[in-house]
mmCIF file of C-alpha atoms in Angstrom:
data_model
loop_
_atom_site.group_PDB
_atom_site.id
_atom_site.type_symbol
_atom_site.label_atom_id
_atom_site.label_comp_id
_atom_site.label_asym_id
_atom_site.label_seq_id
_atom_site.Cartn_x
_atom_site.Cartn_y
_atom_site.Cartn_z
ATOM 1 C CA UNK A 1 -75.367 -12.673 -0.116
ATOM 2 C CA UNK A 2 -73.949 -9.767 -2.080
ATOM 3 C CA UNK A 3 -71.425 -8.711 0.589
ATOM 4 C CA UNK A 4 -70.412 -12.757 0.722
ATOM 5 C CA UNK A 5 -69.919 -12.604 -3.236
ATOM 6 C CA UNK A 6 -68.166 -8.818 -2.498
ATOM 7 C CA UNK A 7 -65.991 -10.380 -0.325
ATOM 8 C CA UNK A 8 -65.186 -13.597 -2.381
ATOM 9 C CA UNK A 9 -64.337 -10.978 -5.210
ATOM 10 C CA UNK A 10 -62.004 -9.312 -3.258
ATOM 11 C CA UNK A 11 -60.028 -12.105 -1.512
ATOM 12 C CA UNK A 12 -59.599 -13.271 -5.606
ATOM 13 C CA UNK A 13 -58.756 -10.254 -6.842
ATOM 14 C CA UNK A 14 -56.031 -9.409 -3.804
ATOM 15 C CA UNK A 15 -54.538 -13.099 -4.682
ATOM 16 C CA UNK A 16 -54.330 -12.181 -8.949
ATOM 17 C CA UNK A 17 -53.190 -8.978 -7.805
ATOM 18 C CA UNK A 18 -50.466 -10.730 -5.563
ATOM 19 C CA UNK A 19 -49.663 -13.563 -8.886
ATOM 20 C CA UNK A 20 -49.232 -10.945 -10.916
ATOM 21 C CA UNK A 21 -47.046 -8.987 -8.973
ATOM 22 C CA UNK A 22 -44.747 -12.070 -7.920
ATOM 23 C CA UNK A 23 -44.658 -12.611 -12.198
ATOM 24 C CA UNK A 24 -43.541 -9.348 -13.304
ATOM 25 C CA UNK A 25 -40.697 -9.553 -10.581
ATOM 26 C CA UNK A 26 -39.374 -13.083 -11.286
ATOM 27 C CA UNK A 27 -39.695 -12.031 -15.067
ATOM 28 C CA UNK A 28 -37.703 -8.748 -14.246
ATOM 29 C CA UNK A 29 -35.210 -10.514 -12.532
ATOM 30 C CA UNK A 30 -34.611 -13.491 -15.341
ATOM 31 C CA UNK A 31 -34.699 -10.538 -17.846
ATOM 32 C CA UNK A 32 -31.947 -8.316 -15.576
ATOM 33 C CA UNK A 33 -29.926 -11.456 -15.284
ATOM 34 C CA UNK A 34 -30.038 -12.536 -18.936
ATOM 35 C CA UNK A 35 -29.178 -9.055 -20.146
ATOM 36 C CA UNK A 36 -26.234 -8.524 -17.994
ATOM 37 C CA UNK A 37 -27.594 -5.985 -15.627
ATOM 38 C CA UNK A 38 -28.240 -7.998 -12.292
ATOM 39 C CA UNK A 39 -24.963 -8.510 -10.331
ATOM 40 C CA UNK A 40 -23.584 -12.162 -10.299
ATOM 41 C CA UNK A 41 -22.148 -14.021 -7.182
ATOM 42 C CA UNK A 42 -20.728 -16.566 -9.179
ATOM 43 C CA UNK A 43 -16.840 -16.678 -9.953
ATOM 44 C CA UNK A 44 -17.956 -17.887 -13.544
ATOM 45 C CA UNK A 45 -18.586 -14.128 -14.357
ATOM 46 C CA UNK A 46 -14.332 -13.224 -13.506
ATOM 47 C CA UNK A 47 -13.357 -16.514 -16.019
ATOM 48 C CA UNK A 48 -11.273 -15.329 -19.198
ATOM 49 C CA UNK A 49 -12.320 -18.623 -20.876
ATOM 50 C CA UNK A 50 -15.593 -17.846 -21.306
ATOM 51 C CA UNK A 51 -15.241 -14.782 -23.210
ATOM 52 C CA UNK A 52 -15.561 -15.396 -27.237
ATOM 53 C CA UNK A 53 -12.701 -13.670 -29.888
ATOM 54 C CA UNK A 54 -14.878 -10.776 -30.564
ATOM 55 C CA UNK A 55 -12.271 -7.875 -31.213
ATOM 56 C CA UNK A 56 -13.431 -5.996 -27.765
ATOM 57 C CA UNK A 57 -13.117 -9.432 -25.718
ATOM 58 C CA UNK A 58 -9.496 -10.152 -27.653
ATOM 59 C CA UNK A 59 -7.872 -7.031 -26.190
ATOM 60 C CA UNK A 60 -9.734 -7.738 -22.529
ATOM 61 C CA UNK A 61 -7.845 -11.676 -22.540
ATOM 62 C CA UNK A 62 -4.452 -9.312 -23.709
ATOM 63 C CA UNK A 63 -4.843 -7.252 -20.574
ATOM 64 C CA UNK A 64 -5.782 -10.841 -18.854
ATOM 65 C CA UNK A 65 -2.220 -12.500 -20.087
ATOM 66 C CA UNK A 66 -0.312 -8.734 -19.384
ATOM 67 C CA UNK A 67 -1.444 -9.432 -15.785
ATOM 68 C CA UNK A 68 -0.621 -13.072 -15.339
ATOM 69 C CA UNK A 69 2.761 -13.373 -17.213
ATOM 70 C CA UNK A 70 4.073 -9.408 -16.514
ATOM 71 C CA UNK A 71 7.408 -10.537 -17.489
ATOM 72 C CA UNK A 72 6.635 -12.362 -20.795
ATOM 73 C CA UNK A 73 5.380 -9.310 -22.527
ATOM 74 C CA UNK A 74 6.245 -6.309 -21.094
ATOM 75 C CA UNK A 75 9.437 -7.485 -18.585
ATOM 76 C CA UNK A 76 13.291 -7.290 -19.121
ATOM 77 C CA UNK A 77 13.383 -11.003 -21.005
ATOM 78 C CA UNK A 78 11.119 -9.939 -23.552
ATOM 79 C CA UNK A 79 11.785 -10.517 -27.275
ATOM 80 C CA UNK A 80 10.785 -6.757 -28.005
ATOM 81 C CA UNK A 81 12.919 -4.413 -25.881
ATOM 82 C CA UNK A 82 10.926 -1.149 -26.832
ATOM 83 C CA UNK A 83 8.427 -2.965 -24.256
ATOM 84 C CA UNK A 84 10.856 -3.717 -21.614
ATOM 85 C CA UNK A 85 8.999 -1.508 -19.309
ATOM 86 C CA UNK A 86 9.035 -3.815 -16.050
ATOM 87 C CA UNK A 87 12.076 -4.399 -14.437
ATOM 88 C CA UNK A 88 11.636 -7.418 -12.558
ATOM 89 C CA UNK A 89 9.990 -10.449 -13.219
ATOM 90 C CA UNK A 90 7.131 -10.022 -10.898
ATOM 91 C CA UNK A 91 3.584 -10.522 -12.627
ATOM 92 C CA UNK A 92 0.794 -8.428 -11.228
ATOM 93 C CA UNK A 93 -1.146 -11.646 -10.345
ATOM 94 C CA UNK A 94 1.927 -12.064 -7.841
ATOM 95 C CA UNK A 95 -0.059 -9.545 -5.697
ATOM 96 C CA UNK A 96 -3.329 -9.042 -6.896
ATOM 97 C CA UNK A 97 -4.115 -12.470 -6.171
ATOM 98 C CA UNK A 98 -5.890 -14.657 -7.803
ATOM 99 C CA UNK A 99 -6.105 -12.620 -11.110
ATOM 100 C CA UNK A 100 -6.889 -9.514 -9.170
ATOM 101 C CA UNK A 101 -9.796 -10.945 -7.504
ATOM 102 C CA UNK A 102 -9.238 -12.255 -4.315
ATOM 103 C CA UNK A 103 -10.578 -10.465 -1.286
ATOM 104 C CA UNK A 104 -8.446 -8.576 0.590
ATOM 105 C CA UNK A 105 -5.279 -9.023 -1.405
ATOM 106 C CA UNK A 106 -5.904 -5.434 -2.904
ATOM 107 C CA UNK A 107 -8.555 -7.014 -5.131
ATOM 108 C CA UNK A 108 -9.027 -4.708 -8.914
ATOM 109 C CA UNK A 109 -13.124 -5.585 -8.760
ATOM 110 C CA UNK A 110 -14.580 -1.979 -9.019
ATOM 111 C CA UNK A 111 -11.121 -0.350 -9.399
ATOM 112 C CA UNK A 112 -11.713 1.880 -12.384
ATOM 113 C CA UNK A 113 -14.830 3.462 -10.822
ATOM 114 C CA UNK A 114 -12.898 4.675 -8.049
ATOM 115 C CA UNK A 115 -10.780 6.557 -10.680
ATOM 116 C CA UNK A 116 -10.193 9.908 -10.979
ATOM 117 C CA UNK A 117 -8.800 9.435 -7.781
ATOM 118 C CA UNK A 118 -7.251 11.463 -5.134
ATOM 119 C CA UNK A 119 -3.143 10.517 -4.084
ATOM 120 C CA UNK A 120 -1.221 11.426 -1.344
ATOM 121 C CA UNK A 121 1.541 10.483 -2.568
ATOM 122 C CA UNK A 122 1.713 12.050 -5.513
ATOM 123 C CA UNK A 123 -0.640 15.040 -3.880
ATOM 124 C CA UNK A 124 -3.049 15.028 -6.673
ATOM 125 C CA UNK A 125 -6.342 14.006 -8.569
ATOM 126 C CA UNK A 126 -5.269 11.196 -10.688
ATOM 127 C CA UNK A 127 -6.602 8.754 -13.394
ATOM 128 C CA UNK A 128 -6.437 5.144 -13.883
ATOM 129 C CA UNK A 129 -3.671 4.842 -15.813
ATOM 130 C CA UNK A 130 -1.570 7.154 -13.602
ATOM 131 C CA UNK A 131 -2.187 4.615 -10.761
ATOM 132 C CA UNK A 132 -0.941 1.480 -12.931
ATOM 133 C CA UNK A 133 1.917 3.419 -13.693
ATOM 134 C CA UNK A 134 2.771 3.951 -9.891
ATOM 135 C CA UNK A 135 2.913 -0.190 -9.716
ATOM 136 C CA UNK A 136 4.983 -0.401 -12.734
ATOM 137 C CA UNK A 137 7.848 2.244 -11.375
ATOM 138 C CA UNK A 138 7.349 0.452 -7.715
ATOM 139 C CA UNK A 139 6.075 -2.839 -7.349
ATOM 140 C CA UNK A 140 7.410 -3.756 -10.776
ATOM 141 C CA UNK A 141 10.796 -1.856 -10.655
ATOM 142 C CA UNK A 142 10.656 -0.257 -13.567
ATOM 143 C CA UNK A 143 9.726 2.899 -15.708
ATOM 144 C CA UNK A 144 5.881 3.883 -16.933
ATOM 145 C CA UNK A 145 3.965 2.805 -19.641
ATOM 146 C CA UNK A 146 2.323 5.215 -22.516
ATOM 147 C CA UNK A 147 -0.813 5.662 -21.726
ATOM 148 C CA UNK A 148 -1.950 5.799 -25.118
ATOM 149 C CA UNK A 149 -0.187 1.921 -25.483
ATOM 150 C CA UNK A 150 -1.637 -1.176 -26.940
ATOM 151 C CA UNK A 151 -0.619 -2.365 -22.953
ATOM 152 C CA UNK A 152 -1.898 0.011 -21.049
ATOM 153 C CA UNK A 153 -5.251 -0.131 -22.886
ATOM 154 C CA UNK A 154 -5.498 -3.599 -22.478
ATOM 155 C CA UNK A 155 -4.887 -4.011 -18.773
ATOM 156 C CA UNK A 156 -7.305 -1.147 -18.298
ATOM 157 C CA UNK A 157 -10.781 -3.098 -20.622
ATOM 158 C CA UNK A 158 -9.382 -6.070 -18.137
ATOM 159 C CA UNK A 159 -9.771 -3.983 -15.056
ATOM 160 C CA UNK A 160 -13.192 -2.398 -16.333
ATOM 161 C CA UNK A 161 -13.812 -5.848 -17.422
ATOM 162 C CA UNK A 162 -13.396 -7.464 -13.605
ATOM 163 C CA UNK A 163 -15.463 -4.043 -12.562
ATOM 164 C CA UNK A 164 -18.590 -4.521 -14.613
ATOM 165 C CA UNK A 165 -20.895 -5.575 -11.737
ATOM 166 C CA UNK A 166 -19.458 -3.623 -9.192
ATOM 167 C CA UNK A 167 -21.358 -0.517 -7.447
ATOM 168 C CA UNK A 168 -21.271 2.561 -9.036
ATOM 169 C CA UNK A 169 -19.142 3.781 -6.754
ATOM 170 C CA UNK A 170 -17.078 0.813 -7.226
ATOM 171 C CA UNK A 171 -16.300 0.064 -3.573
ATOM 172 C CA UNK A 172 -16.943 -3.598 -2.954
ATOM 173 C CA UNK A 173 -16.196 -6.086 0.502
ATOM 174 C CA UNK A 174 -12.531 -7.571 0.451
ATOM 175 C CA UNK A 175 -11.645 -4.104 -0.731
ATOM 176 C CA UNK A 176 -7.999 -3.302 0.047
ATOM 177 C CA UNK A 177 -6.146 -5.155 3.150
ATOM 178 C CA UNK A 178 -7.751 -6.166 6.157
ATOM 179 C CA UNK A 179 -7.028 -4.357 9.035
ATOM 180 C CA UNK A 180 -4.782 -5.750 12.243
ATOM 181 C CA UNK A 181 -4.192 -4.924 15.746
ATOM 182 C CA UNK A 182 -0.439 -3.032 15.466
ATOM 183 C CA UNK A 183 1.410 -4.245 18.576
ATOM 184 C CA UNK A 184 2.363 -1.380 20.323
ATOM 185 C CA UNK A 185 6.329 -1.993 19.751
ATOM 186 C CA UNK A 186 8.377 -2.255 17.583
ATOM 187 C CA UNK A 187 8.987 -5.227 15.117
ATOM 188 C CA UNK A 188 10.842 -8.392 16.726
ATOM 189 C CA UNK A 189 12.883 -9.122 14.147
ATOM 190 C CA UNK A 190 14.234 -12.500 15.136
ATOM 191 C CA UNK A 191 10.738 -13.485 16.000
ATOM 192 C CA UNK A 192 10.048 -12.360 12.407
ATOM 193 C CA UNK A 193 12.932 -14.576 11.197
ATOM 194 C CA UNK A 194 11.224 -17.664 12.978
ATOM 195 C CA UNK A 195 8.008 -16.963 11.493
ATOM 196 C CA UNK A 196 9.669 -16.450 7.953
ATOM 197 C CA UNK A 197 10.868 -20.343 8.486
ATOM 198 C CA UNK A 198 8.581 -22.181 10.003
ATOM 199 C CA UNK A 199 5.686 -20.618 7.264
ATOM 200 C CA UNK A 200 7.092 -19.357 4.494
ATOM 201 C CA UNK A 201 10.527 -21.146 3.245
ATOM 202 C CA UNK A 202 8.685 -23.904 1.532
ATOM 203 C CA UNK A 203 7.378 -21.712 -1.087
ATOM 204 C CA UNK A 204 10.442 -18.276 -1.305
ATOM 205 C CA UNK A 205 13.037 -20.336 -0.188
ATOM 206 C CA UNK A 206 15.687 -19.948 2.473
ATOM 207 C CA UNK A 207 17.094 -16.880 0.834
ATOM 208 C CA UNK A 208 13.791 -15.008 -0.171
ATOM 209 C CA UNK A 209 14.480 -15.893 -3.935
ATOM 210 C CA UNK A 210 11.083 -17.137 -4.996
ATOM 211 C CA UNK A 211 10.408 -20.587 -7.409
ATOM 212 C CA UNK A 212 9.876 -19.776 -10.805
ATOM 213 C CA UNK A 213 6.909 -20.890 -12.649
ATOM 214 C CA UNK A 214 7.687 -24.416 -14.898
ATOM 215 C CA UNK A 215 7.654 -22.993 -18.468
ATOM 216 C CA UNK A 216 6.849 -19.678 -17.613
ATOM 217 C CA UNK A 217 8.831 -15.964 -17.809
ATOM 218 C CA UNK A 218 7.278 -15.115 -14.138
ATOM 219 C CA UNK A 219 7.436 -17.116 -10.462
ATOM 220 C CA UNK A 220 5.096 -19.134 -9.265
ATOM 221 C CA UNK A 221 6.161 -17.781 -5.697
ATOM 222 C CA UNK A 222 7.587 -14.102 -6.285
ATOM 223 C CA UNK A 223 10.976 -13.300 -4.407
ATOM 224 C CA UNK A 224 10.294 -11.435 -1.486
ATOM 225 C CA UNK A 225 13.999 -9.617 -1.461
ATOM 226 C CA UNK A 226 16.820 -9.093 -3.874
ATOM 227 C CA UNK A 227 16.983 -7.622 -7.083
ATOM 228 C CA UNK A 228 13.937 -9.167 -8.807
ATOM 229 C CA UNK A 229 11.521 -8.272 -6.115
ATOM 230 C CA UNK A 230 9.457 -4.766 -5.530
ATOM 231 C CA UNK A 231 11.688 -1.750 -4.848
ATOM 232 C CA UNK A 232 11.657 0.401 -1.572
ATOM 233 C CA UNK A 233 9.003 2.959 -2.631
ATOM 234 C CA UNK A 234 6.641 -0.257 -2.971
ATOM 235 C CA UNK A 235 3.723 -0.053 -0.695
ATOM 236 C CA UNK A 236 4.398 -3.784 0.357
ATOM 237 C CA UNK A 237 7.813 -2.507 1.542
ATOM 238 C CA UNK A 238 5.456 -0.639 4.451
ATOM 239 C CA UNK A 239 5.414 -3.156 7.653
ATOM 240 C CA UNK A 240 1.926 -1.550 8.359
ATOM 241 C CA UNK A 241 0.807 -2.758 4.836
ATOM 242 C CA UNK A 242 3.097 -5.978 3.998
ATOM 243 C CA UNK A 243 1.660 -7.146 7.692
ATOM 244 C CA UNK A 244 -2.000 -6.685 6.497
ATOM 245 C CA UNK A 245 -1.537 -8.064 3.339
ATOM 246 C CA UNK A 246 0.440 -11.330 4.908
ATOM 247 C CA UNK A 247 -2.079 -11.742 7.896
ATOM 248 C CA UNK A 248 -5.352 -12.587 4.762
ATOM 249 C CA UNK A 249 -3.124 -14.554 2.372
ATOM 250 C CA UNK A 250 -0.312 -16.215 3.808
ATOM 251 C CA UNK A 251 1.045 -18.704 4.118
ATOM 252 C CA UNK A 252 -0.579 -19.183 0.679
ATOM 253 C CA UNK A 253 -3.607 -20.216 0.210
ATOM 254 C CA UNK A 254 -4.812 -19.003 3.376
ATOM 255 C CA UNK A 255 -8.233 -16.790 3.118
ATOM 256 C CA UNK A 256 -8.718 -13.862 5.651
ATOM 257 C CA UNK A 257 -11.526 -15.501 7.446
ATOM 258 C CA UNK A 258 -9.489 -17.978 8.473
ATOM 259 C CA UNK A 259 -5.940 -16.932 8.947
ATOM 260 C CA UNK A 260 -2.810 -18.990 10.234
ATOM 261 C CA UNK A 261 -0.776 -15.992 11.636
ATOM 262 C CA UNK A 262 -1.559 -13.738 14.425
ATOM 263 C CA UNK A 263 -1.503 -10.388 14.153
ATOM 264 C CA UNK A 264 2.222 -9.858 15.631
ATOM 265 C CA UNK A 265 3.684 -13.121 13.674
ATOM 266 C CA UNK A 266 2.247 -10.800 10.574
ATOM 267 C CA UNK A 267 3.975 -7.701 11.770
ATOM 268 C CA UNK A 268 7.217 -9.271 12.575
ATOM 269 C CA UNK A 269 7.655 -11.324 9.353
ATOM 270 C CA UNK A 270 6.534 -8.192 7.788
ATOM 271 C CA UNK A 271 9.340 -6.224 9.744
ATOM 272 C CA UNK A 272 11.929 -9.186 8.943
ATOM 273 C CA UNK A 273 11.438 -8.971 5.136
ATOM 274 C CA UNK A 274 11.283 -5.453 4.575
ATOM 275 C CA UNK A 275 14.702 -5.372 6.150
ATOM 276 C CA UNK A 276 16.018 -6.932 3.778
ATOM 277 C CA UNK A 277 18.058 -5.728 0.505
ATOM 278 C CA UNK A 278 15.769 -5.267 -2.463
ATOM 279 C CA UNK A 279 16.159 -2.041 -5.005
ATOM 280 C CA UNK A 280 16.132 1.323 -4.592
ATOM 281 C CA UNK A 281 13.023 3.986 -6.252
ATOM 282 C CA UNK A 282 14.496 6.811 -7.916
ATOM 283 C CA UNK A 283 13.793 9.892 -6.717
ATOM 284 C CA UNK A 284 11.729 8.667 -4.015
ATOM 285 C CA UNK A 285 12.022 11.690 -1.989
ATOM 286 C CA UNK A 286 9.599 13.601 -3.852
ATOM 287 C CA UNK A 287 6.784 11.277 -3.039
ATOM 288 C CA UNK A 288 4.152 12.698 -0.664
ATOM 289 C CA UNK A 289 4.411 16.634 -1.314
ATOM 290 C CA UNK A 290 2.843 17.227 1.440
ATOM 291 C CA UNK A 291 4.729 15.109 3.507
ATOM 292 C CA UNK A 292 1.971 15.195 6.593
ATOM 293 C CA UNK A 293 0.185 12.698 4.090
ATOM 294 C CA UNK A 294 3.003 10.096 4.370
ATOM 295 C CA UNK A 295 2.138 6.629 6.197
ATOM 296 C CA UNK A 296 3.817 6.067 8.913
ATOM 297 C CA UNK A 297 5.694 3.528 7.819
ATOM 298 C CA UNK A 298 6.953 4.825 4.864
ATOM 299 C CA UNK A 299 10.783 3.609 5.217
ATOM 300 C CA UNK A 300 12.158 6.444 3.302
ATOM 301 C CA UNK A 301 12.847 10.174 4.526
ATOM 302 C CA UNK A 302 11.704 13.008 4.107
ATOM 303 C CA UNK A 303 9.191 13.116 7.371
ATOM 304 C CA UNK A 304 7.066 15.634 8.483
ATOM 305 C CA UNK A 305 7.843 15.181 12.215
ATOM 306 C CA UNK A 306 11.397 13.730 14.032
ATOM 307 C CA UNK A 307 10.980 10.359 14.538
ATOM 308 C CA UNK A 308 13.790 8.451 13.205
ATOM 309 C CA UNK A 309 13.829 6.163 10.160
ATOM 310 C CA UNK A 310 14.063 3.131 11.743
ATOM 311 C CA UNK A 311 11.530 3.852 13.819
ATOM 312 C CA UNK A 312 9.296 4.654 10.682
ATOM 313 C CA UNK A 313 10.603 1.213 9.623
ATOM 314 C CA UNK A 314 10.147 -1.160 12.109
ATOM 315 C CA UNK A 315 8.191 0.986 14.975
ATOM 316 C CA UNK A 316 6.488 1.417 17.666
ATOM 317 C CA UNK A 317 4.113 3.532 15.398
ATOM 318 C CA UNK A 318 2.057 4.378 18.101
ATOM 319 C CA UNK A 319 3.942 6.926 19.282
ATOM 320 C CA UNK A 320 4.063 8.431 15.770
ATOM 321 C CA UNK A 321 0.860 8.021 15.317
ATOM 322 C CA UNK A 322 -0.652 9.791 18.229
ATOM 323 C CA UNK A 323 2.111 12.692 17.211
ATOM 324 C CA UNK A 324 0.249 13.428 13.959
ATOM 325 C CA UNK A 325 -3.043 13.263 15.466
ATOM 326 C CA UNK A 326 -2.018 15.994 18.461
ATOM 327 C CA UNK A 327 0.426 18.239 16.492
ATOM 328 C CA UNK A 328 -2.101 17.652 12.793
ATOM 329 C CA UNK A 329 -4.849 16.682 13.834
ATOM 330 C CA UNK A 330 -4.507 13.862 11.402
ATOM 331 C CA UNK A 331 -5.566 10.042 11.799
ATOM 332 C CA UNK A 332 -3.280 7.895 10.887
ATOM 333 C CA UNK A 333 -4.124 3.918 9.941
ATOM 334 C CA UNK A 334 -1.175 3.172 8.516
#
């Protein structure tokens, strides 16, 4: 009889043991959620609207409208010219899609804990505000930004504010562009031309120009070429990276698990756009010191080996590509 009761007190005691246990977790959890610590899923926690006009959250939705409307605050139409710092009308959101969160369109989730941050290009440690600086003289065609500035601290308490349930080491899926099969040859571009109009004339139009936004200082489809689009020392105006960035996102709207364009249609329209004219980066031969550290399909000399520029434009990288890995020892992935 006692062992019965023994056991009886044991089977009762493993099953409190097991409630309480299964309590203190839930109630861990609800109290990690409601305090801000356990990482969210839901896009709600990425939506500007929510946030109230505390004076933290008011310079947060300033970095917010800085990286929607580029143009309208710190681009060449804007009514203050000692903040004309952007040269073209491109808005950050043009790629960063989606208000810098879509996945695999160089998404800005985790971004400032990935900062200090190591740079070929410029062959050196560098901070946050360096990097957003690199966009503004590049992508946005124009000169830097004080770092100390009302705009430059804004768009970083966005980008911290997009990174707040990231990992620490702030490296996240969707990070970047996905990767693609490079044919092994070099870019078609008539093929590239046909791809460019069957998929992509309904939004940039016939001549590349873009559509503005209705009401708005920035396009609602950015120019891909000409003199309001992103300059040669752009990383978009690499095939490698234009074609990885096209094959997840366009024609827009289109999501990288389920892409419209092959791998080669992406590298030819790639090859096709960056062809054509856009504006020229000062001083861009002093990018990549070390010049063994340049992509491959950087479109702009100096190299470190004797390929030609066109075939650093438009290919075959392969054969460049095996080069640095026999003569540097170097793997290259783009």
């Amino acid at each position: 009889m006692k062992d019965g009761i023994s056991v009886l007190t044991k089977k009762v005691l493993n099953q409190v043991l097991i409630f309480s246990s299964l309590m203190v977790l839930t109630g861990s959890i609800v109290l990690l959620y409601c305090f801000d610590i356990f990482p969210k899923e839901s896009k709600s926690i990425y939506d500007i609207t929510l946030l109230d006009d505390s004076a933290e959250n008011e310079i947060i939705k300033y970095g917010h409208d800085l990286f929607i409307e580029t143009p309208k605050y710190i681009g060449p139409d804007n009514i203050n010219s000692n903040l004309s710092y952007s040269g073209n009308r491109l808005a950050c959101n043009n790629c960063h899609l989606q208000s810098g969160t879509k996945p695999y369109a160089a998404p800005l989730i985790g971004i400032v804990k990935r900062f200090p941050q190591y740079r070929g290009r410029e062959n050196k440690i560098g901070s946050i505000e360096e990097r957003i600086n690199g966009c503004m003289e590049r992508s946005l065609n124009g000169i830097t930004m004080p770092p100390n500035s009302k705009e430059m601290k804004a768009i970083v308490a966005y980008l911290t504010w997009l990174s707040r349930f990231s990992p620490e080491d702030g490296k996240v899926s969707g990070q970047g562009f996905v990767k693609i099969e490079v044919p092994n040859r070099a870019v078609n571009i008539e093929k590239g031309k046909q791809v460019f109009e069957l998929n992509c004339i309904v939004c940039h139009g016939k001549n590349g120009q873009g559509v503005k936004a209705s009401g708005r200082y920035t396009y609602k489809y950015p120019p891909l070429w000409g003199n309001d689009s992103y300059n040669n020392g752009a990383g978009m105006n690499r095939v490698i990276t234009a074609a990885q960035f096209i094959k997840a996102n366009m024609p827009f709207g289109t999501t990288f698990d389920s892409p419209i364009l092959s791998d080669e249609e992406a590298y030819d329209v790639a090859g096709y756009i960056n062809q054509q004219k856009r504006p020229s980066k000062p001083h861009s031969e002093n990018d990549f010191p070390d010049l063994k550290k340049k992509p491959v399909s950087t479109p702009y000399p100096p190299y470190a080996d004797t390929f030609s520029i066109s075939q650093h434009q438009l290919g075959p990288f392969q054969p460049i590509i095996e080069f640095y890995k026999q003569e540097y020892n170097i793997v290259k992935t783009k």
